[in-house]
PDB file of C-alpha atoms in Angstrom:
ATOM      1  CA  GLN A   6      81.737  71.360 110.200  1.00 50.00           C
ATOM      2  CA  GLY A   7      80.050  74.037 108.111  1.00 48.00           C
ATOM      3  CA  ALA A   8      82.935  73.926 105.613  1.00 49.00           C
ATOM      4  CA  CYS A   9      82.630  70.133 105.421  1.00 51.00           C
ATOM      5  CA  ARG A  10      78.905  70.269 104.710  1.00 49.00           C
ATOM      6  CA  ALA A  11      79.377  73.052 102.138  1.00 48.00           C
ATOM      7  CA  LEU A  12      82.091  71.100 100.336  1.00 50.00           C
ATOM      8  CA  ALA A  13      80.093  67.881 100.326  1.00 47.00           C
ATOM      9  CA  ALA A  14      77.095  69.722  98.908  1.00 49.00           C
ATOM     10  CA  ALA A  15      79.221  71.416  96.243  1.00 47.00           C
ATOM     11  CA  LEU A  16      80.701  68.103  95.052  1.00 45.00           C
ATOM     12  CA  SER A  17      77.562  66.006  95.421  1.00 45.00           C
ATOM     13  CA  ALA A  18      76.757  66.427  91.707  1.00 42.00           C
ATOM     14  CA  ALA A  19      79.888  64.417  90.720  1.00 41.00           C
ATOM     15  CA  PRO A  20      81.234  62.464  93.703  1.00 40.00           C
ATOM     16  CA  THR A  21      82.598  59.543  91.657  1.00 41.00           C
ATOM     17  CA  ALA A  22      86.063  60.998  90.960  1.00 40.00           C
ATOM     18  CA  LEU A  23      86.779  61.958  94.551  1.00 45.00           C
ATOM     19  CA  ASP A  24      85.338  58.745  95.987  1.00 49.00           C
ATOM     20  CA  LEU A  25      87.436  56.692  93.541  1.00 39.00           C
ATOM     21  CA  SER A  26      90.556  58.604  94.527  1.00 46.00           C
ATOM     22  CA  ILE A  27      90.111  57.814  98.194  1.00 48.00           C
ATOM     23  CA  ALA A  28      89.101  54.215  97.579  1.00 43.00           C
ATOM     24  CA  MET A  29      92.127  53.541  95.376  1.00 41.00           C
ATOM     25  CA  ALA A  30      94.426  55.198  97.903  1.00 42.00           C
ATOM     26  CA  GLU A  31      93.197  52.973 100.704  1.00 44.00           C
ATOM     27  CA  SER A  32      93.242  49.824  98.570  1.00 41.00           C
ATOM     28  CA  SER A  33      96.901  50.375  97.772  1.00 43.00           C
ATOM     29  CA  HIS A  34      97.707  49.374 101.351  1.00 43.00           C
ATOM     30  CA  GLY A  35      95.966  46.002 101.034  1.00 43.00           C
ATOM     31  CA  SER A  36      95.112  44.576 104.399  1.00 42.00           C
ATOM     32  CA  SER A  37      96.436  47.701 106.128  1.00 42.00           C
ATOM     33  CA  ALA A  38      93.183  49.461 105.235  1.00 44.00           C
ATOM     34  CA  ALA A  39      91.503  47.687 108.101  1.00 45.00           C
ATOM     35  CA  VAL A  40      94.292  48.625 110.505  1.00 50.00           C
ATOM     36  CA  PRO A  41      94.301  52.240 111.671  1.00 50.00           C
ATOM     37  CA  ARG A  42      97.490  54.137 110.979  1.00 51.00           C
ATOM     38  CA  PRO A  43      99.491  55.027 114.096  1.00 55.00           C
ATOM     39  CA  ARG A  44      99.482  58.710 113.190  1.00 77.00           C
ATOM     40  CA  PRO A  45      97.869  60.972 110.578  1.00 87.00           C
ATOM     41  CA  GLU A  46      99.926  61.682 107.456  1.00 89.00           C
ATOM     42  CA  ILE A  47     100.153  63.963 104.456  1.00 92.00           C
ATOM     43  CA  ILE A  48      99.087  61.865 101.464  1.00 90.00           C
ATOM     44  CA  TYR A  49      99.365  64.015  98.350  1.00 92.00           C
ATOM     45  CA  THR A  50     100.910  67.387  97.483  1.00 94.00           C
ATOM     46  CA  LEU A  51     100.289  69.575  94.482  1.00 92.00           C
ATOM     47  CA  VAL A  52     101.849  72.839  93.245  1.00 94.00           C
ATOM     48  CA  LEU A  53      99.925  74.863  90.660  1.00 93.00           C
ATOM     49  CA  ARG A  54     100.130  78.149  88.818  1.00 93.00           C
ATOM     50  CA  GLY A  55      96.674  79.562  89.197  1.00 88.00           C
ATOM     51  CA  SER A  56      93.956  76.995  89.773  1.00 84.00           C
ATOM     52  CA  LYS A  57      94.546  74.774  86.707  1.00 84.00           C
ATOM     53  CA  MET A  58      98.213  74.587  85.654  1.00 89.00           C
ATOM     54  CA  VAL A  59      99.930  71.750  87.541  1.00 91.00           C
ATOM     55  CA  LEU A  60     103.665  72.377  87.960  1.00 94.00           C
ATOM     56  CA  ALA A  61     104.657  69.532  90.297  1.00 94.00           C
ATOM     57  CA  GLU A  62     103.051  66.827  92.434  1.00 93.00           C
ATOM     58  CA  TYR A  63     103.958  63.870  94.589  1.00 93.00           C
ATOM     59  CA  THR A  64     102.257  61.007  96.419  1.00 90.00           C
ATOM     60  CA  GLN A  65     103.427  57.690  97.838  1.00 83.00           C
ATOM     61  CA  ARG A  66     100.073  56.046  97.164  1.00 82.00           C
ATOM     62  CA  VAL A  67      98.082  55.013  94.120  1.00 80.00           C
ATOM     63  CA  GLY A  68      94.955  56.939  93.139  1.00 76.00           C
ATOM     64  CA  ASN A  69      93.521  59.604  90.901  1.00 78.00           C
ATOM     65  CA  PHE A  70      94.320  62.343  93.408  1.00 75.00           C
ATOM     66  CA  GLN A  71      95.044  64.941  90.744  1.00 75.00           C
ATOM     67  CA  GLN A  72      91.637  64.704  89.061  1.00 79.00           C
ATOM     68  CA  ALA A  73      89.818  64.839  92.375  1.00 79.00           C
ATOM     69  CA  THR A  74      91.978  67.704  93.621  1.00 79.00           C
ATOM     70  CA  LEU A  75      91.570  69.797  90.471  1.00 79.00           C
ATOM     71  CA  LYS A  76      87.812  69.306  90.719  1.00 80.00           C
ATOM     72  CA  LEU A  77      87.926  70.417  94.336  1.00 81.00           C
ATOM     73  CA  ILE A  78      89.986  73.530  93.572  1.00 82.00           C
ATOM     74  CA  GLN A  79      87.236  74.840  91.298  1.00 80.00           C
ATOM     75  CA  LYS A  80      84.916  74.864  94.329  1.00 79.00           C
ATOM     76  CA  VAL A  81      87.145  76.609  96.878  1.00 80.00           C
ATOM     77  CA  ASP A  82      87.064  80.294  97.748  1.00 79.00           C
ATOM     78  CA  ALA A  83      90.031  81.803  95.898  1.00 81.00           C
ATOM     79  CA  SER A  84      89.744  85.080  97.838  1.00 86.00           C
ATOM     80  CA  VAL A  85      91.017  83.349 100.995  1.00 87.00           C
ATOM     81  CA  ASP A  86      94.801  82.952 101.247  1.00 89.00           C
ATOM     82  CA  ARG A  87      94.576  79.637 103.076  1.00 90.00           C
ATOM     83  CA  HIS A  88      91.791  77.316 104.105  1.00 89.00           C
ATOM     84  CA  SER A  89      90.915  73.680 104.844  1.00 89.00           C
ATOM     85  CA  TYR A  90      88.101  71.405 103.710  1.00 86.00           C
ATOM     86  CA  CYS A  91      87.278  67.963 105.041  1.00 79.00           C
ATOM     87  CA  TYR A  92      85.553  65.165 103.143  1.00 70.00           C
ATOM     88  CA  HIS A  93      84.190  61.753 104.146  1.00 71.00           C
ATOM     89  CA  ARG A  94      85.471  62.312 107.704  1.00 76.00           C
ATOM     90  CA  ASP A  95      88.775  60.589 106.886  1.00 82.00           C
ATOM     91  CA  HIS A  96      90.543  63.132 104.660  1.00 85.00           C
ATOM     92  CA  ALA A  97      91.078  66.867 104.480  1.00 88.00           C
ATOM     93  CA  PHE A  98      92.313  69.253 101.801  1.00 89.00           C
ATOM     94  CA  HIS A  99      94.505  72.178 102.856  1.00 92.00           C
ATOM     95  CA  TYR A 100      95.576  74.915 100.485  1.00 92.00           C
ATOM     96  CA  MET A 101      97.685  78.071 100.563  1.00 93.00           C
ATOM     97  CA  ILE A 102      97.804  80.794  97.886  1.00 93.00           C
ATOM     98  CA  ASP A 103     100.779  83.084  97.259  1.00 93.00           C
ATOM     99  CA  ARG A 104      99.276  86.239  95.740  1.00 91.00           C
ATOM    100  CA  ALA A 105     102.575  87.686  94.537  1.00 90.00           C
ATOM    101  CA  THR A 106     103.312  84.736  92.241  1.00 92.00           C
ATOM    102  CA  ASN A 107      99.786  83.302  91.801  1.00 92.00           C
ATOM    103  CA  LEU A 108     101.090  79.964  93.048  1.00 94.00           C
ATOM    104  CA  TRP A 109      98.745  77.485  94.740  1.00 94.00           C
ATOM    105  CA  PHE A 110     100.079  74.910  97.207  1.00 95.00           C
ATOM    106  CA  LEU A 111      97.697  72.127  98.199  1.00 93.00           C
ATOM    107  CA  CYS A 112      97.922  68.888 100.110  1.00 92.00           C
ATOM    108  CA  LEU A 113      95.592  66.013 100.885  1.00 90.00           C
ATOM    109  CA  ALA A 114      96.026  64.607 104.384  1.00 90.00           C
ATOM    110  CA  ASP A 115      94.297  62.455 106.952  1.00 88.00           C
ATOM    111  CA  SER A 116      91.575  64.450 108.670  1.00 86.00           C
ATOM    112  CA  ALA A 117      93.237  63.875 112.067  1.00 87.00           C
ATOM    113  CA  LEU A 118      96.309  65.810 110.963  1.00 87.00           C
ATOM    114  CA  PRO A 119      96.217  69.233 112.686  1.00 87.00           C
ATOM    115  CA  ARG A 120      95.737  72.136 110.329  1.00 88.00           C
ATOM    116  CA  GLU A 121      98.728  73.894 111.877  1.00 88.00           C
ATOM    117  CA  VAL A 122     100.989  71.068 110.727  1.00 89.00           C
ATOM    118  CA  ALA A 123      99.477  71.093 107.224  1.00 91.00           C
ATOM    119  CA  TYR A 124      99.947  74.875 106.943  1.00 92.00           C
ATOM    120  CA  ALA A 125     103.519  74.601 108.243  1.00 92.00           C
ATOM    121  CA  PHE A 126     104.212  71.939 105.598  1.00 93.00           C
ATOM    122  CA  LEU A 127     102.673  74.014 102.802  1.00 95.00           C
ATOM    123  CA  GLY A 128     104.591  77.063 103.987  1.00 93.00           C
ATOM    124  CA  GLU A 129     107.878  75.171 103.792  1.00 94.00           C
ATOM    125  CA  VAL A 130     106.970  73.839 100.335  1.00 95.00           C
ATOM    126  CA  LYS A 131     106.193  77.385  99.233  1.00 95.00           C
ATOM    127  CA  ASP A 132     109.454  78.805 100.604  1.00 95.00           C
ATOM    128  CA  THR A 133     111.492  76.006  99.024  1.00 95.00           C
ATOM    129  CA  PHE A 134     109.751  76.431  95.660  1.00 96.00           C
ATOM    130  CA  LYS A 135     110.211  80.208  95.614  1.00 94.00           C
ATOM    131  CA  ARG A 136     113.897  79.896  96.516  1.00 94.00           C
ATOM    132  CA  ARG A 137     114.480  77.472  93.672  1.00 93.00           C
ATOM    133  CA  TYR A 138     112.471  79.182  90.897  1.00 94.00           C
ATOM    134  CA  GLN A 139     112.286  82.794  89.790  1.00 93.00           C
ATOM    135  CA  LEU A 140     109.010  84.476  88.905  1.00 92.00           C
ATOM    136  CA  GLU A 141     109.912  84.437  85.184  1.00 92.00           C
ATOM    137  CA  GLN A 142     110.422  80.668  85.317  1.00 92.00           C
ATOM    138  CA  VAL A 143     107.053  80.204  86.979  1.00 92.00           C
ATOM    139  CA  GLU A 144     105.234  82.382  84.460  1.00 91.00           C
ATOM    140  CA  CYS A 145     106.805  80.595  81.467  1.00 92.00           C
ATOM    141  CA  ALA A 146     106.563  77.048  82.813  1.00 92.00           C
ATOM    142  CA  ILE A 147     104.474  74.456  80.994  1.00 93.00           C
ATOM    143  CA  ALA A 148     102.365  71.785  82.663  1.00 92.00           C
ATOM    144  CA  PHE A 149     104.537  69.645  84.983  1.00 93.00           C
ATOM    145  CA  GLY A 150     107.487  71.863  84.071  1.00 93.00           C
ATOM    146  CA  MET A 151     108.988  71.529  87.568  1.00 93.00           C
ATOM    147  CA  GLN A 152     108.023  67.902  88.128  1.00 94.00           C
ATOM    148  CA  GLY A 153     111.446  66.454  87.330  1.00 92.00           C
ATOM    149  CA  GLU A 154     113.313  68.715  89.773  1.00 91.00           C
ATOM    150  CA  PHE A 155     110.839  69.569  92.498  1.00 95.00           C
ATOM    151  CA  ARG A 156     109.235  66.148  92.977  1.00 94.00           C
ATOM    152  CA  ALA A 157     112.195  65.062  95.119  1.00 94.00           C
ATOM    153  CA  GLU A 158     111.836  68.181  97.287  1.00 94.00           C
ATOM    154  CA  ILE A 159     108.158  67.462  97.901  1.00 95.00           C
ATOM    155  CA  GLU A 160     109.020  63.863  98.775  1.00 94.00           C
ATOM    156  CA  ARG A 161     111.708  65.009 101.208  1.00 93.00           C
ATOM    157  CA  LEU A 162     109.372  67.460 102.947  1.00 93.00           C
ATOM    158  CA  MET A 163     106.528  64.950 103.122  1.00 92.00           C
ATOM    159  CA  ASP A 164     108.845  62.376 104.708  1.00 91.00           C
ATOM    160  CA  LYS A 165     110.040  65.011 107.135  1.00 90.00           C
ATOM    161  CA  PHE A 166     106.581  66.087 108.247  1.00 90.00           C
ATOM    162  CA  ASN A 167     105.227  62.510 108.289  1.00 87.00           C
ATOM    163  CA  SER A 168     108.036  61.163 110.464  1.00 82.00           C
ATOM    164  CA  ALA A 169     107.105  60.227 114.020  1.00 65.00           C
ATOM    165  CA  ASP A 170     109.944  62.219 115.569  1.00 63.00           C
ATOM    166  CA  ASP A 171     109.259  65.340 113.560  1.00 58.00           C
ATOM    167  CA  HIS A 172     105.465  65.354 113.817  1.00 53.00           C
ATOM    168  CA  ARG A 173     105.246  66.689 117.357  1.00 58.00           C
ATOM    169  CA  LEU A 174     108.049  69.150 116.675  1.00 60.00           C
ATOM    170  CA  GLN A 175     106.273  70.582 113.636  1.00 60.00           C
ATOM    171  CA  LEU A 176     103.034  70.880 115.582  1.00 60.00           C
ATOM    172  CA  LEU A 177     104.824  72.659 118.409  1.00 64.00           C
ATOM    173  CA  THR A 178     106.665  74.915 115.943  1.00 64.00           C
ATOM    174  CA  ALA A 179     103.398  75.808 114.195  1.00 62.00           C
ATOM    175  CA  GLN A 180     101.775  76.603 117.541  1.00 64.00           C
ATOM    176  CA  ILE A 181     104.750  78.754 118.509  1.00 66.00           C
ATOM    177  CA  LYS A 182     104.490  80.616 115.194  1.00 66.00           C
ATOM    178  CA  ASP A 183     100.792  81.230 115.822  1.00 67.00           C
ATOM    179  CA  ILE A 184     101.535  82.477 119.342  1.00 69.00           C
ATOM    180  CA  LYS A 185     104.331  84.663 117.993  1.00 63.00           C
ATOM    181  CA  GLY A 186     102.034  86.032 115.310  1.00 66.00           C
ATOM    182  CA  SER A 187      99.332  86.784 117.876  1.00 67.00           C
ATOM    183  CA  THR A 188     101.883  88.407 120.181  1.00 67.00           C
ATOM    184  CA  MET A 189     103.294  90.559 117.389  1.00 66.00           C
ATOM    185  CA  ALA A 190      99.786  91.569 116.367  1.00 68.00           C
ATOM    186  CA  SER A 191      99.014  92.498 119.985  1.00 69.00           C
ATOM    187  CA  LEU A 192     102.237  94.497 120.227  1.00 66.00           C
ATOM    188  CA  ASP A 193     101.442  96.286 116.979  1.00 68.00           C
ATOM    189  CA  GLN A 194      97.994  97.132 118.293  1.00 76.00           C
ATOM    190  CA  LEU A 195      99.513  98.318 121.572  1.00 70.00           C
ATOM    191  CA  LEU A 196     102.045 100.509 119.769  1.00 69.00           C
ATOM    192  CA  GLU A 197      99.338 101.886 117.517  1.00 76.00           C
ATOM    193  CA  ARG A 198      97.183 102.618 120.571  1.00 77.00           C
ATOM    194  CA  GLN A 199     100.150 104.329 122.249  1.00 76.00           C
ATOM    195  CA  GLU A 200     100.718 106.429 119.130  1.00 78.00           C
ATOM    196  CA  ASN A 201      97.062 107.420 119.157  1.00 80.00           C
ATOM    197  CA  ILE A 202      97.318 108.348 122.846  1.00 85.00           C
ATOM    198  CA  ASP A 203     100.450 110.435 122.191  1.00 78.00           C
ATOM    199  CA  LEU A 204      98.701 112.144 119.300  1.00 82.00           C
ATOM    200  CA  LEU A 205      95.681 112.858 121.516  1.00 85.00           C
ATOM    201  CA  VAL A 206      97.930 114.292 124.254  1.00 84.00           C
ATOM    202  CA  MET A 207      99.724 116.467 121.696  1.00 85.00           C
ATOM    203  CA  ARG A 208      96.448 117.768 120.355  1.00 85.00           C
ATOM    204  CA  SER A 209      95.213 118.431 123.893  1.00 83.00           C
ATOM    205  CA  GLU A 210      98.373 120.417 124.657  1.00 84.00           C
ATOM    206  CA  ARG A 211      97.954 122.441 121.477  1.00 84.00           C
ATOM    207  CA  LEU A 212      94.321 123.074 122.347  1.00 85.00           C
ATOM    208  CA  SER A 213      95.317 124.169 125.844  1.00 82.00           C
ATOM    209  CA  GLN A 214      97.944 126.541 124.443  1.00 85.00           C
ATOM    210  CA  SER A 215      95.424 127.898 121.963  1.00 82.00           C
ATOM    211  CA  SER A 216      92.938 128.404 124.798  1.00 82.00           C
ATOM    212  CA  VAL A 217      95.504 130.353 126.871  1.00 83.00           C
ATOM    213  CA  ALA A 218      96.402 132.507 123.883  1.00 82.00           C
ATOM    214  CA  PHE A 219      92.732 133.100 123.161  1.00 85.00           C
ATOM    215  CA  ASN A 220      92.072 134.168 126.764  1.00 83.00           C
ATOM    216  CA  ARG A 221      95.067 136.526 126.697  1.00 85.00           C
ATOM    217  CA  ASP A 222      93.980 138.078 123.409  1.00 84.00           C
ATOM    218  CA  ALA A 223      90.416 138.384 124.666  1.00 84.00           C
ATOM    219  CA  HIS A 224      91.635 140.161 127.825  1.00 85.00           C
ATOM    220  CA  HIS A 225      93.739 142.584 125.791  1.00 85.00           C
ATOM    221  CA  LEU A 226      90.822 143.257 123.474  1.00 87.00           C
ATOM    222  CA  GLN A 227      88.540 143.840 126.443  1.00 87.00           C
ATOM    223  CA  ARG A 228      90.943 146.410 127.924  1.00 88.00           C
ATOM    224  CA  ALA A 229      91.360 148.111 124.549  1.00 87.00           C
ATOM    225  CA  MET A 230      87.578 148.334 124.116  1.00 89.00           C
ATOM    226  CA  TRP A 231      87.250 149.722 127.667  1.00 90.00           C
ATOM    227  CA  TRP A 232      89.779 152.491 127.024  1.00 90.00           C
ATOM    228  CA  ARG A 233      88.123 153.267 123.713  1.00 87.00           C
ATOM    229  CA  ASN A 234      84.706 153.562 125.339  1.00 88.00           C
ATOM    230  CA  THR A 235      86.178 155.703 128.119  1.00 90.00           C
ATOM    231  CA  ARG A 236      87.770 158.097 125.652  1.00 88.00           C
ATOM    232  CA  ILE A 237      84.511 158.361 123.710  1.00 91.00           C
ATOM    233  CA  LYS A 238      82.557 159.079 126.904  1.00 89.00           C
ATOM    234  CA  ALA A 239      85.119 161.724 127.952  1.00 90.00           C
ATOM    235  CA  MET A 240      84.938 163.385 124.563  1.00 91.00           C
ATOM    236  CA  VAL A 241      81.130 163.391 124.646  1.00 90.00           C
ATOM    237  CA  ALA A 242      81.147 164.880 128.167  1.00 90.00           C
ATOM    238  CA  PHE A 243      83.630 167.562 127.092  1.00 90.00           C
ATOM    239  CA  VAL A 244      81.496 168.469 124.075  1.00 89.00           C
ATOM    240  CA  ILE A 245      78.375 168.699 126.220  1.00 90.00           C
ATOM    241  CA  LEU A 246      80.121 170.927 128.788  1.00 88.00           C
ATOM    242  CA  PHE A 247      81.507 173.118 126.003  1.00 86.00           C
ATOM    243  CA  VAL A 248      78.052 173.506 124.451  1.00 86.00           C
ATOM    244  CA  ILE A 249      76.565 174.380 127.840  1.00 85.00           C
ATOM    245  CA  LEU A 250      79.321 176.935 128.402  1.00 82.00           C
ATOM    246  CA  LEU A 251      78.635 178.540 125.017  1.00 82.00           C
ATOM    247  CA  ILE A 252      74.926 178.803 125.774  1.00 83.00           C
ATOM    248  CA  VAL A 253      75.575 180.372 129.171  1.00 80.00           C
ATOM    249  CA  MET A 254      78.068 182.850 127.712  1.00 79.00           C
ATOM    250  CA  PHE A 255      75.633 183.745 124.942  1.00 78.00           C
ATOM    251  CA  ARG A 256      72.858 184.592 127.439  1.00 77.00           C
ATOM    252  CA  CYS A 257      74.942 186.153 130.214  1.00 78.00           C
ATOM    253  CA  GLY A 258      77.784 187.629 128.255  1.00 71.00           C
ATOM    254  CA  PRO A 259      81.381 186.641 128.060  1.00 71.00           C
ATOM    255  CA  THR A 260      82.015 187.755 131.640  1.00 70.00           C
ATOM    256  CA  LEU A 261      78.679 186.378 132.965  1.00 68.00           C
ATOM    257  CA  LYS A 262      77.764 189.856 134.371  1.00 69.00           C
ATOM    258  CA  HIS A 263      74.209 189.840 133.055  1.00 68.00           C
ATOM    259  CA  CYS A 264      73.171 186.558 134.782  1.00 67.00           C
TER     260      CYS A 264
END
């Protein structure tokens, strides 16, 4: 809801283009505008290089989607790899950015369409586009340079993801991918934690070994200092006794007969 309010506030200065796009899209169905669609659908898809160069697009409806979408892209946060914005409660924009190629993949869909399905669709569009075109072709392409070839691919993928039989499957597949991603992230964290524990145990063992070696060296040093002090004390005692003996012999004679 915060993203919806932020987007509405950002586009409030010039709402005419986006409002006209939605109005024309709904009017293209005639009386079906008053009848709710049985399921949410992807309405419009756009592939860009950067945020301005349109390479390919496709829609089954009539409307100035491109002008409204390009105006919207200037308002989105380009530092986020993928995000969704809703507008007028009935529609939502979903985009995905491939940093390696600077390719932007965006679709306009009914707001009831789950984001997981929209991201799965954009991911398949991205993979298909990158398999078909090399980076050099993308960098040298002019505006709508891939429209003639890739329009049919976008149409095929939109029909696939908008089909009643495939809709639930794509939603389930997207949820499984999210669960798999979360599981892999948890396993990576667990392995990293285990590595940290092993490293801590290794350091503890090294510290214990260092402590044992330190105690052994300290004991040897203590014994060496004790023997050194003992020898010094013995030498001092011998010198004192020798001096006393000299004094006694000097006073009493060498044979101690005069004492």
